[in-house]
Amino acid sequence: MPYTADKPVPPPTAEQLRARVPGWGADLDPADRPAWPKERFAPGVSGAHWEYPDEQQPREGREKSIEHLQLTPVFGTAQPLHGLSGAIRRYAYDRFSEGRAAHWLLLVAGDRVESTGAHLRSLVTLRPDNPVTETGLLSELHRHPIASRRGRVDVRHQVLDPVIVAGPWLVAGGVAWMLARRLLRR
Amino acid sequence: MRAMTYRGPYKVRVEEKDKPRIEHPNDAIVRVTLAAICGSDLHLYHGMMPDTRIGHTFGHEFIGVVDEVGSSVEGLKVGDRVMVPFNIYCGSCWFCARGLYSNCHNVNPNATAIGGIYGYSHSTGGYDGGQAEYVRVPFADVGPMVIPDWLADEDALLLTDAFSTGYFGAQLGDIVEGDTVVVLGAGPVGLAAARSAWLMGAGRVISIDQLDYRLEKAASFAFAETRNYTHYDDIVVEMKKTTGGLGADVVIDAVGAEADGNLVQHVTSAKLKLQGGSPVALNWAIDGVRKGGTISVMGAYGPLFSAVKFGDAMNKGLTLRMNQAPVKRQWPRLLEHIQAGYLKPSEMITHRIPLEHIAEGYHMFSSKLDGCIKTVVVPGS
């Protein structure tokens, strides 16, 4: 096929498309598309009846990015910083901007420290982490696990998932078994 | 109240949490009637989104009934049936004043690159989400909208993120009449983008995915041509062949960071969390679009780095447009389209589960079992 100025594969006509697709061309005019123009200065259309919002209280101790000039007037209070993971995260926020890989990698490290600690703590509670119910493995029983995976390219990666999920449990179990055996031999 | 909580990568459970309370005069507390699991929740579930804390409740797609309002709330009252955009935003900062609601500067102290999102880690502000019986909704006069009587709950739910984001993705493609539009990914956002491309005058819409059941949906729901990339040695060559050698006018990336990359990418990103995922979809977009074409990115990418073929994008003179969707800007037009009968977003829902079964819902969605495209979560059932 030679490369000419014309479109090599002409599209169907508007009439053909209207007959096939409900609403075809309803937003042909870019002015009918709500994201156009991209930015339009229109204060007051959002429903905000303040120039600057009231500041949520209390504000002490809430971590923030060093790229922010101030703590934002409103913020989430879902899971405050605590413990070792909290110290790692606070250091990431206080020391590194969002442009630094160290910022994000420290936050990821904080996540791993917290999830490991939470898991260990759960073992001494009335509701320890349950690797069967919490990973949703029971859905395999009635969600066509074999037929759903037939012919998929991501299956070769999914074989790693049980290793990642069950591996730490098996290692911890092995260590516990060895320790118990050593204690019993004494 | 009962709420889904995160216990670490691949682990979630439902437990008792304190009911959220008014923390700011413009807050509302909403009793959730329907929530959904979004593909980007999987980034949290897989432990890839930095600063996802134990005990966090996910869920940025939800509708509900107003249960309580703060002292400065003027536009909502207890008992109103509301849909809530996934963005949290103040409505008055530099960005909100220009309609960039997803880029609000006044709600997320943890980062400046992104605004606030319900249930999406402390990287987006540290707000608990809606996969629970109740949720705190900041700036109740700005975000939520009373659901019109004629609009069904499940259609409203899909407007809180998935369908609105797909529609926004098609807009960012700057589609003109007759354009060939390729949509990478046939999940809910990809399906919505493909369907929306027609509204804007596309001449051809081609959906690309690896799962046949999703491509079947792309054909029936979005009237798209379909390509299963696993059937081709090189999908970029197929994209060129099917467009007369030039490439598509517009490519919409509705995949994001968790594209199925090679083994090294998979291990370093999905498993070791050392990079922000695989850039496969974005690189296919850069390769598969024609020179001078436009790429629209709706797929969610995390803040960590991943190797993107930016040199090709420069050499080809591409326009790359991307953002989190400012959902509420899309609603008036989308409501017109639904009322006119052009769209019915809830047609993409495949599963409905009680909140108590949400761990199984996450596993099913993450492992793509049982033909799962969109799962609705029903608290209190």
CSV table of N, CA, C and O in Angstrom, one decimal, chain B residues 38-49 52 58 120 255-259 299-302:
chain,number,residue,atom,x,y,z
B,38,CYS,N,-12.4,-1.1,42.3
B,38,CYS,CA,-11.9,-0.6,41.0
B,38,CYS,C,-10.6,-1.2,40.7
B,38,CYS,O,-9.9,-1.7,41.6
B,39,GLY,N,-10.2,-1.3,39.5
B,39,GLY,CA,-8.9,-1.8,39.1
B,39,GLY,C,-7.7,-1.2,39.8
B,39,GLY,O,-6.8,-1.8,40.1
B,40,SER,N,-7.9,0.1,40.1
B,40,SER,CA,-6.7,0.8,40.8
B,40,SER,C,-6.7,0.4,42.3
B,40,SER,O,-5.7,0.6,42.9
B,41,ASP,N,-7.8,-0.1,42.8
B,41,ASP,CA,-7.7,-0.7,44.2
B,41,ASP,C,-6.7,-1.8,44.2
B,41,ASP,O,-6.1,-2.1,45.3
B,42,LEU,N,-6.5,-2.5,43.1
B,42,LEU,CA,-5.6,-3.6,43.1
B,42,LEU,C,-4.1,-3.1,43.3
B,42,LEU,O,-3.3,-3.9,43.8
B,43,HIS,N,-3.8,-1.9,42.9
B,43,HIS,CA,-2.5,-1.4,43.2
B,43,HIS,C,-2.2,-1.4,44.7
B,43,HIS,O,-1.2,-1.6,45.2
B,44,LEU,N,-3.3,-1.0,45.5
B,44,LEU,CA,-3.2,-1.0,46.9
B,44,LEU,C,-3.2,-2.4,47.4
B,44,LEU,O,-2.3,-2.8,48.3
B,45,TYR,N,-4.1,-3.2,46.9
B,45,TYR,CA,-4.2,-4.6,47.4
B,45,TYR,C,-2.9,-5.4,47.1
B,45,TYR,O,-2.5,-6.2,47.9
B,46,HIS,N,-2.2,-5.0,46.1
B,46,HIS,CA,-0.9,-5.7,45.8
B,46,HIS,C,0.3,-5.1,46.5
B,46,HIS,O,1.4,-5.5,46.3
B,47,GLY,N,0.0,-4.0,47.3
B,47,GLY,CA,1.1,-3.4,48.1
B,47,GLY,C,2.0,-2.5,47.3
B,47,GLY,O,3.1,-2.3,47.6
B,48,MET,N,1.5,-2.0,46.1
B,48,MET,CA,2.3,-1.2,45.2
B,48,MET,C,2.2,0.3,45.4
B,48,MET,O,3.0,1.1,44.9
B,49,MET,N,1.2,0.7,46.2
B,49,MET,CA,1.0,2.2,46.4
B,49,MET,C,1.6,2.6,47.7
B,49,MET,O,1.3,2.1,48.7
B,52,THR,N,0.5,2.8,52.1
B,52,THR,CA,-0.8,2.2,52.4
B,52,THR,C,-0.7,1.5,53.7
B,52,THR,O,0.0,0.6,53.9
B,58,PHE,N,-10.4,0.7,51.9
B,58,PHE,CA,-10.3,1.1,50.5
B,58,PHE,C,-11.7,1.5,50.0
B,58,PHE,O,-12.7,1.3,50.7
B,120,TYR,N,-7.5,5.6,49.3
B,120,TYR,CA,-6.4,5.4,48.4
B,120,TYR,C,-5.1,5.7,49.0
B,120,TYR,O,-4.2,6.3,48.4
B,255,VAL,N,-4.9,0.9,30.9
B,255,VAL,CA,-4.3,-0.2,31.6
B,255,VAL,C,-3.6,0.2,32.9
B,255,VAL,O,-3.9,-0.1,34.0
B,256,GLY,N,-2.5,1.0,32.7
B,256,GLY,CA,-1.8,1.6,33.8
B,256,GLY,C,-0.6,0.7,34.2
B,256,GLY,O,-0.1,-0.1,33.4
B,257,ALA,N,-0.2,0.9,35.4
B,257,ALA,CA,1.1,0.4,35.8
B,257,ALA,C,1.2,-1.2,35.9
B,257,ALA,O,2.3,-1.7,35.8
B,258,GLU,N,0.0,-1.8,36.1
B,258,GLU,CA,0.1,-3.2,36.3
B,258,GLU,C,-0.1,-4.0,35.0
B,258,GLU,O,-0.6,-5.1,35.0
B,259,ALA,N,0.3,-3.4,33.9
B,259,ALA,CA,0.3,-4.2,32.6
B,259,ALA,C,1.2,-5.4,32.8
B,259,ALA,O,2.2,-5.4,33.6
B,299,GLY,N,-5.0,5.0,32.6
B,299,GLY,CA,-4.5,3.9,33.4
B,299,GLY,C,-3.8,4.6,34.6
B,299,GLY,O,-3.1,5.6,34.5
B,300,ALA,N,-3.9,3.9,35.8
B,300,ALA,CA,-3.3,4.5,37.0
B,300,ALA,C,-1.9,4.1,37.1
B,300,ALA,O,-1.5,2.9,37.0
B,301,TYR,N,-1.0,5.1,37.3
B,301,TYR,CA,0.4,4.8,37.5
B,301,TYR,C,0.8,5.3,38.8
B,301,TYR,O,0.4,6.4,39.2
B,302,GLY,N,1.6,4.6,39.5
B,302,GLY,CA,2.1,5.0,40.9
B,302,GLY,C,3.2,6.0,40.8
B,302,GLY,O,3.7,6.3,39.7
